[in-house]
XYZ file of C-alpha atoms in Angstrom:
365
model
C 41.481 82.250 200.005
C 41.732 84.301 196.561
C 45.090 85.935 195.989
C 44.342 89.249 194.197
C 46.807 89.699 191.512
C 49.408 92.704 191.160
C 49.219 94.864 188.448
C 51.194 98.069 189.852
C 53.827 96.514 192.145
C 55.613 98.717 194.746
C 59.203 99.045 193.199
C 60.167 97.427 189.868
C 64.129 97.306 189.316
C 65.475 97.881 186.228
C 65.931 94.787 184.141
C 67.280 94.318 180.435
C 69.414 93.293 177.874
C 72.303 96.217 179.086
C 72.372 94.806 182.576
C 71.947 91.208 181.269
C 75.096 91.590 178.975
C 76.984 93.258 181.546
C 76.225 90.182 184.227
C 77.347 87.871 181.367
C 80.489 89.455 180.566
C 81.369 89.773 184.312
C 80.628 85.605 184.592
C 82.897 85.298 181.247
C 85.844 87.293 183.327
C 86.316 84.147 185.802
C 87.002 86.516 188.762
C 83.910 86.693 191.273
C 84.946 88.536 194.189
C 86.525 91.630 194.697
C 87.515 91.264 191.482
C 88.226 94.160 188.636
C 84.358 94.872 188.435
C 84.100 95.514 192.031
C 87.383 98.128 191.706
C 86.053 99.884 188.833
C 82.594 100.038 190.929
C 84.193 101.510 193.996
C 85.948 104.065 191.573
C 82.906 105.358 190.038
C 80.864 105.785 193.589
C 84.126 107.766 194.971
C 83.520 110.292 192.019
C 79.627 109.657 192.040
C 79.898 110.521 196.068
C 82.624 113.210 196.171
C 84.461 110.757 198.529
C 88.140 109.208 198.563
C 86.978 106.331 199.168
C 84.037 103.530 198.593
C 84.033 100.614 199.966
C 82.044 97.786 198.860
C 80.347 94.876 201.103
C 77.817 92.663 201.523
C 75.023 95.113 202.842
C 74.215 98.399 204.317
C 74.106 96.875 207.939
C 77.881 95.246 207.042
C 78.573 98.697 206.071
C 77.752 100.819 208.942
C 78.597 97.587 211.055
C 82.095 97.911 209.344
C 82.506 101.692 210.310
C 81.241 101.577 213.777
C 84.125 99.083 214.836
C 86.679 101.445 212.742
C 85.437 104.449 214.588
C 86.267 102.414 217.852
C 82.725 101.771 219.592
C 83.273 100.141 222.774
C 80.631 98.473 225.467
C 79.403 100.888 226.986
C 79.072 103.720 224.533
C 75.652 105.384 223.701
C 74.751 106.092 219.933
C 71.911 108.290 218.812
C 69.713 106.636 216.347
C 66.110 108.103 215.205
C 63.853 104.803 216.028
C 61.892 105.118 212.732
C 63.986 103.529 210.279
C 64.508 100.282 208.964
C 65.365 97.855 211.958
C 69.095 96.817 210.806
C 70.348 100.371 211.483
C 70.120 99.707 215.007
C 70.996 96.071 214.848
C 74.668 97.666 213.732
C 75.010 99.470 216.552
C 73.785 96.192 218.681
C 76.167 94.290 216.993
C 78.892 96.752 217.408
C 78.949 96.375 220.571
C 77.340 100.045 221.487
C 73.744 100.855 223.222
C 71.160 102.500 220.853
C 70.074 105.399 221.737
C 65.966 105.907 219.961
C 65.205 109.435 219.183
C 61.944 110.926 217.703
C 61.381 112.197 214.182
C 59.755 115.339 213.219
C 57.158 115.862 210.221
C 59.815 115.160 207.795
C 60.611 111.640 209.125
C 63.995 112.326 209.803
C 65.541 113.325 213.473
C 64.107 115.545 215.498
C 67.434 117.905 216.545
C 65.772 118.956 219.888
C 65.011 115.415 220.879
C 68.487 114.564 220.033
C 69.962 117.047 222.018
C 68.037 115.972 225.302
C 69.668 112.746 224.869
C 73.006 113.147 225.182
C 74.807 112.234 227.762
C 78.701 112.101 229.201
C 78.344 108.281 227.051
C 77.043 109.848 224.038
C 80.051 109.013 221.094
C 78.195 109.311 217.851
C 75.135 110.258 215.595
C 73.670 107.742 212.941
C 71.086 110.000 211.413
C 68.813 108.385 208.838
C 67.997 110.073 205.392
C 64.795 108.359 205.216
C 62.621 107.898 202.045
C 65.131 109.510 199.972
C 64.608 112.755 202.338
C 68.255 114.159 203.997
C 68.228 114.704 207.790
C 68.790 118.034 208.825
C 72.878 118.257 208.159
C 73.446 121.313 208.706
C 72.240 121.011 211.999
C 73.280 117.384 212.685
C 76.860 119.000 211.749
C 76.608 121.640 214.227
C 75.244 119.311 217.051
C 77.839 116.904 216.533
C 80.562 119.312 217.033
C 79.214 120.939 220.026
C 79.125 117.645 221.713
C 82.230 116.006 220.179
C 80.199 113.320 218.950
C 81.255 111.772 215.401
C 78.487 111.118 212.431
C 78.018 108.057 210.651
C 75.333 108.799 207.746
C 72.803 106.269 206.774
C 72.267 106.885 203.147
C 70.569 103.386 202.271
C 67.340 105.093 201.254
C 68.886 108.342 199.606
C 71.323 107.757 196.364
C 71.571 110.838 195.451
C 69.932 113.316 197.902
C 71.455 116.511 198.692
C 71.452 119.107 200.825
C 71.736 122.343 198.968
C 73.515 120.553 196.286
C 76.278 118.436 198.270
C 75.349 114.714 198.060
C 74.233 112.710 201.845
C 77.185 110.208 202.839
C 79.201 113.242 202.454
C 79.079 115.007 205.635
C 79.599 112.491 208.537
C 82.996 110.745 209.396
C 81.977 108.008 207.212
C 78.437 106.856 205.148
C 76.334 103.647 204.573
C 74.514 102.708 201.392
C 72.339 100.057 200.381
C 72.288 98.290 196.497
C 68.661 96.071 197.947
C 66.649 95.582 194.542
C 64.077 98.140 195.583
C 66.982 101.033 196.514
C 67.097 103.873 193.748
C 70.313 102.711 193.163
C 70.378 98.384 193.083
C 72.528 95.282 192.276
C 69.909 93.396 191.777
C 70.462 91.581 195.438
C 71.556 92.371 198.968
C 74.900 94.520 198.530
C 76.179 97.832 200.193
C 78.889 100.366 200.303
C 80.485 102.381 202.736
C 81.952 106.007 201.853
C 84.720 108.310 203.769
C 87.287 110.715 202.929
C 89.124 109.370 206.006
C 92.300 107.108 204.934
C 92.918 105.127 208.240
C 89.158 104.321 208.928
C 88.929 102.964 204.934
C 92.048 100.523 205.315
C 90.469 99.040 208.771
C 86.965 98.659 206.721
C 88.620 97.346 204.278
C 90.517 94.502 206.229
C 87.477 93.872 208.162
C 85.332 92.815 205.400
C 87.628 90.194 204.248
C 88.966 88.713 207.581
C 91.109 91.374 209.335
C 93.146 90.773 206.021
C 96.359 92.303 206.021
C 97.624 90.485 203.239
C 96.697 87.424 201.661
C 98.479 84.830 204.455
C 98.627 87.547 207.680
C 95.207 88.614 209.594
C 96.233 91.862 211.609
C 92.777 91.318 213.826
C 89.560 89.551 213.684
C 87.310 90.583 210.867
C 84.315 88.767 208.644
C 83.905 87.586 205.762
C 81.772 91.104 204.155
C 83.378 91.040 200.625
C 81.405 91.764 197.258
C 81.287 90.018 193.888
C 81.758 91.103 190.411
C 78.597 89.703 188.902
C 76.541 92.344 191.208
C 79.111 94.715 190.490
C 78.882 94.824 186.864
C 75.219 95.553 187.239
C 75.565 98.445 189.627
C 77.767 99.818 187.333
C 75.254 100.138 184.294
C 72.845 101.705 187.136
C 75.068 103.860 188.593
C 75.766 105.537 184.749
C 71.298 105.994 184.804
C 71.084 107.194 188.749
C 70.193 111.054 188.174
C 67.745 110.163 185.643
C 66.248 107.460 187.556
C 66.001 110.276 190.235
C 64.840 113.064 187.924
C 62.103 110.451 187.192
C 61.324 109.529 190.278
C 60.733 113.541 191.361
C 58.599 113.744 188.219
C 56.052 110.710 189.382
C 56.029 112.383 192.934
C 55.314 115.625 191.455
C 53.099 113.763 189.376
C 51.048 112.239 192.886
C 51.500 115.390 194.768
C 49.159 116.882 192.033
C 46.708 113.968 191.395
C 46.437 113.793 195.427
C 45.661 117.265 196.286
C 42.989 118.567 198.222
C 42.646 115.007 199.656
C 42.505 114.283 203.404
C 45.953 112.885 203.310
C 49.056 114.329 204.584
C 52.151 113.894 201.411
C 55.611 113.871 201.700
C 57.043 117.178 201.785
C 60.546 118.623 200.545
C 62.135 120.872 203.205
C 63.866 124.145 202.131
C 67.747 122.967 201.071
C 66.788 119.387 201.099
C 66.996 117.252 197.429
C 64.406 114.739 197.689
C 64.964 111.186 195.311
C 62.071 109.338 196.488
C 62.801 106.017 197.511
C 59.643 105.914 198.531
C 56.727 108.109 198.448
C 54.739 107.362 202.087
C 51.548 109.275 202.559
C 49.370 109.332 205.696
C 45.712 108.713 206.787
C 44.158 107.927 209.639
C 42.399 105.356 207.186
C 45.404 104.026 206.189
C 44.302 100.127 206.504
C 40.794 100.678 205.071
C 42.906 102.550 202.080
C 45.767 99.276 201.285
C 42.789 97.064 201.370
C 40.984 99.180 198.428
C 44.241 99.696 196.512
C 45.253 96.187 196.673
C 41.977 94.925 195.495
C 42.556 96.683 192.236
C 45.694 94.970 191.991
C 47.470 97.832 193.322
C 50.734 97.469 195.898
C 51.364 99.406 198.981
C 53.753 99.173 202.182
C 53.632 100.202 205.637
C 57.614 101.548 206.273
C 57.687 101.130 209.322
C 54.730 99.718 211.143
C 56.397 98.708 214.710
C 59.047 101.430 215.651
C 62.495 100.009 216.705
C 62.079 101.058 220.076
C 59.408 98.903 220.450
C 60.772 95.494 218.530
C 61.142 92.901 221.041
C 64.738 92.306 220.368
C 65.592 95.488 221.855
C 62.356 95.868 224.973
C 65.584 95.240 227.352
C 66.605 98.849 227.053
C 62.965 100.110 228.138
C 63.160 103.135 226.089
C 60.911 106.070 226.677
C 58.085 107.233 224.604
C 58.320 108.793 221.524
C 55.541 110.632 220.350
C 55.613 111.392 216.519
C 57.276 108.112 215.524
C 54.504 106.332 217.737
C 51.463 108.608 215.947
C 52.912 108.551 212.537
C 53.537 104.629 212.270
C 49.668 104.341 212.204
C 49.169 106.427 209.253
C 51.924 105.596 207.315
C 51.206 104.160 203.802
C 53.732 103.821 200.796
C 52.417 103.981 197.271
C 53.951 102.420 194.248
C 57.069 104.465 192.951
C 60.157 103.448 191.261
C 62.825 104.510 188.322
C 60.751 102.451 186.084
C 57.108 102.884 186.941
C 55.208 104.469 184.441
C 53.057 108.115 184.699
C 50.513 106.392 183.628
C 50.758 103.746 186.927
C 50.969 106.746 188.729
C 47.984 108.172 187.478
C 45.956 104.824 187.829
C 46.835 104.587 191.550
C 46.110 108.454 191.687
C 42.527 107.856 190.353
C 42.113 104.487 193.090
C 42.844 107.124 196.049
C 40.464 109.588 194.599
C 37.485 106.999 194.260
C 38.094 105.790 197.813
C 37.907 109.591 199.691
C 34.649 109.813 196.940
C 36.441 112.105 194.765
C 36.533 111.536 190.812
C-alpha cells in the first residue's frame, strides 16, 4: 500500500537552537530530577497561573490522579466528568479509586450544566470539568453549581494554557488544576510531563509527597505514594516555552481567525468562542456529516487531520461495567468531528493551503 506523504502535519512543536541550548545546559548541570530547573519551572507557572503553587509530575493524568487522592476520594464516591474528553481524565478518577460519573456536552464541547445537575446525587463529591480544545467550561456556572451542591472542582486544563474566562486564567477556579506539557499541548516539554496548580497549602504538600513516594523526607515515607517526579532536561525546555506562551496563543487565534474566514459559507459547523470565554486553540475541530469522505481528500494532498474523540468514554470498553446512559450530543457530535492542522508554529500560509483543500472538496474555489 502507498503511504501518502505529510506536508502540513497536525501540530508541529517548537524546535531550535534556544530550546536546544537550554536542554544542553540543563544535561551540563548534572542534576536530572527535581532538580533547580524543575524549581525555577514551578516558580514561573505559579506567577504564569496566578496560583501559590505548581506542582510538577510526570503527566496530566499523574496530576489530577495526584489531587484526587489529596482531596480524599474514597470507594464509593461519584465524580462528574463530561464523557467527551481525552480518555485518561476518567482513568484518574478510576484509578483514584472514585466512580465516573459521564455527562453530555453542549455545542461548545464543554459540559452541559443542566445535564450535570440531573446527575447528582447524595454520592456526588466533585466536578472535573474539561476545558476542551483550548475552549473554558462554563466557570461561572460550574462555580455556582459546585457550591450549591457542596461538591469540590478539580479543573482539567491539559488542552487550555492560557484560556480565560473574562480575563482570569482556567486552573484557577477549582480547588486544584491539571495541565498537560504532551508535544502537541500549546504549552510542551517536548515529551509526556504535567503540572498540577492550587492556592491550597495542605493539598500541595500531600501532592507533593505523593509524587515522590509519600516522601516526607529523604529516609521517612509518611504514606504510600509513586514515583510521579519530573526532570530538569524537560524542564529547561518548558521554561523557554513558557517565556513564548501568549504569543504562541495570539498566533494560534490569528490562524483560527484566519480558517474561520477561509471556511465561511461552507456546510461545516466551526468552533465557536462563547461570550467571556478566551479561546487558545489547541485544536481547531470542525464538523461535517462528511467528515470521513473530507480526511480522506485532505490527507491525499498530504494534508493531516484528527478525529478528537471518535469513541466517547462512556462507551470505551474499559469502563461498559458502569452501563452508563445515553448521551445525546457527545454521541451525534463524535461523528462529525474533524481537527485541522493548527499549531504555534504553523504557517498562514499552511492555513490557507488547507483552507483552499476544504473549499475544492464542498466545490467551492
Amino acid at each position: 500500500m502507498l503511504e501518502l506523504s505529510v506536508s502540513i502535519p497536525l501540530s508541529r512543536p517548537p524546535l531550535d537552537d534556544e530550546v536546544k541550548a537550554a536542554v544542553l545546559a540543563a544535561m551540563d548541570s548534572h542534576q536530572y530530577i527535581l532538580g533547580p530547573e524543575c524549581r525555577a519551572f514551578e516558580e514561573e507557572l505559579a506567577c504564569y497561573t496566578g496560583c501559590r503553587h505548581a506542582i510538577l509530575t510526570s503527566s496530566a493524568t499523574a496530576a489530577l490522579w495526584l489531587a484526587l487522592r489529596a482531596l480524599g476520594v474514597e470507594s464509593g464516591d461519584e465524580v462528574l466528568v463530561p464523557s467527551h474528553t481525552a480518555f485518561p481524565t476518567v482513568e484518574a478518577i478510576c484509578f483514584a479509586g472514585a466512580q465516573p460519573v459521564f455527562v453530555d456536552v453542549d455545542e461548545s464541547y464543554t459540559v452541559d450544566l443542566t445535564d450535570a445537575a440531573r446527575k447528582v446525587t447524595r454520592r456526588t463529591v466533585g466536578f472535573v470539568p474539561v476545558h476542551l480544545y483550548g475552549h473554558p467550561a462554563d466557570l461561572p456556572g460550574l462555580e455556582r453549581l459546585c457550591a450549591e451542591r457542596g461538591l469540590w472542582l478539580l479543573e482539567d486544563c491539559a488542552q487550555a494554557h492560557g484560556a480565560a474566562w473574562r480575563a482570569r486564567r482556567v486552573g484557577t477556579f477549582g480547588r486544584a488544576a491539571a495541565f498537560s506539557f504532551y508535544p502537541s499541548k500549546n504549552l510542551t516539554v517536548m515529551g509526556d510531563g504535567g503540572l498540577l496548580v492550587t492556592d491550597d497549602d495542605d493539598l500541595a504538600a500531600r501532592c507533593r509527597r505523593l509524587r515522590d513516594h509519600g516522601r516526607r523526607s529523604k529516609d521517612v515515607h509518611a504514606e504510600i505514594g509513586f514515583n510521579l517526579r519530573f526532570n530538569d532536561i524537560q524542564a529547561a525546555v518548558g521554561r523557554v516555552l513558557l517565556r513564548r506562551l501568549d504569543a504562541m496563543n495570539e498566533h494560534r487565534r490569528r490562524l483560527a481567525e484566519r480558517y474561520r474566514a477561509g471556511l465561511a459559507g461552507l456546510p461545516l459547523v466551526l468552533p465557536a468562542e462563547r461570550r467571556g470565554a478566551r479561546h487558545v486553540y489547541h485544536l481547531y475541530v470542525i464538523r461535517t456529516p462528511e467528515r470521513d469522505a473530507l480526511a480522506g481528500f485532505l490527507g491525499e494532498r498530504g494534508i493531516a487531520t484528527g478525529i478528537h474523540y471518535r469513541v466517547p468514554s462512556h462507551r470505551q470498553p474499559a469502563v461498559e461495567h458502569l452501563e452508563a446512559p445515553a448521551l445525546p450530543v457527545t454521541e451525534r457530535i463524535v461523528t462529525e468531528i474533524l481537527t485541522l492542522p493548527i499549531s504555534g508554529s504553523h504557517t498562514e500560509a499552511e492555513i490557507d493551503r488547507v483552507t483552499a483543500a476544504v473549499r475544492e472538496f464542498f466545490g467551492v474555489r
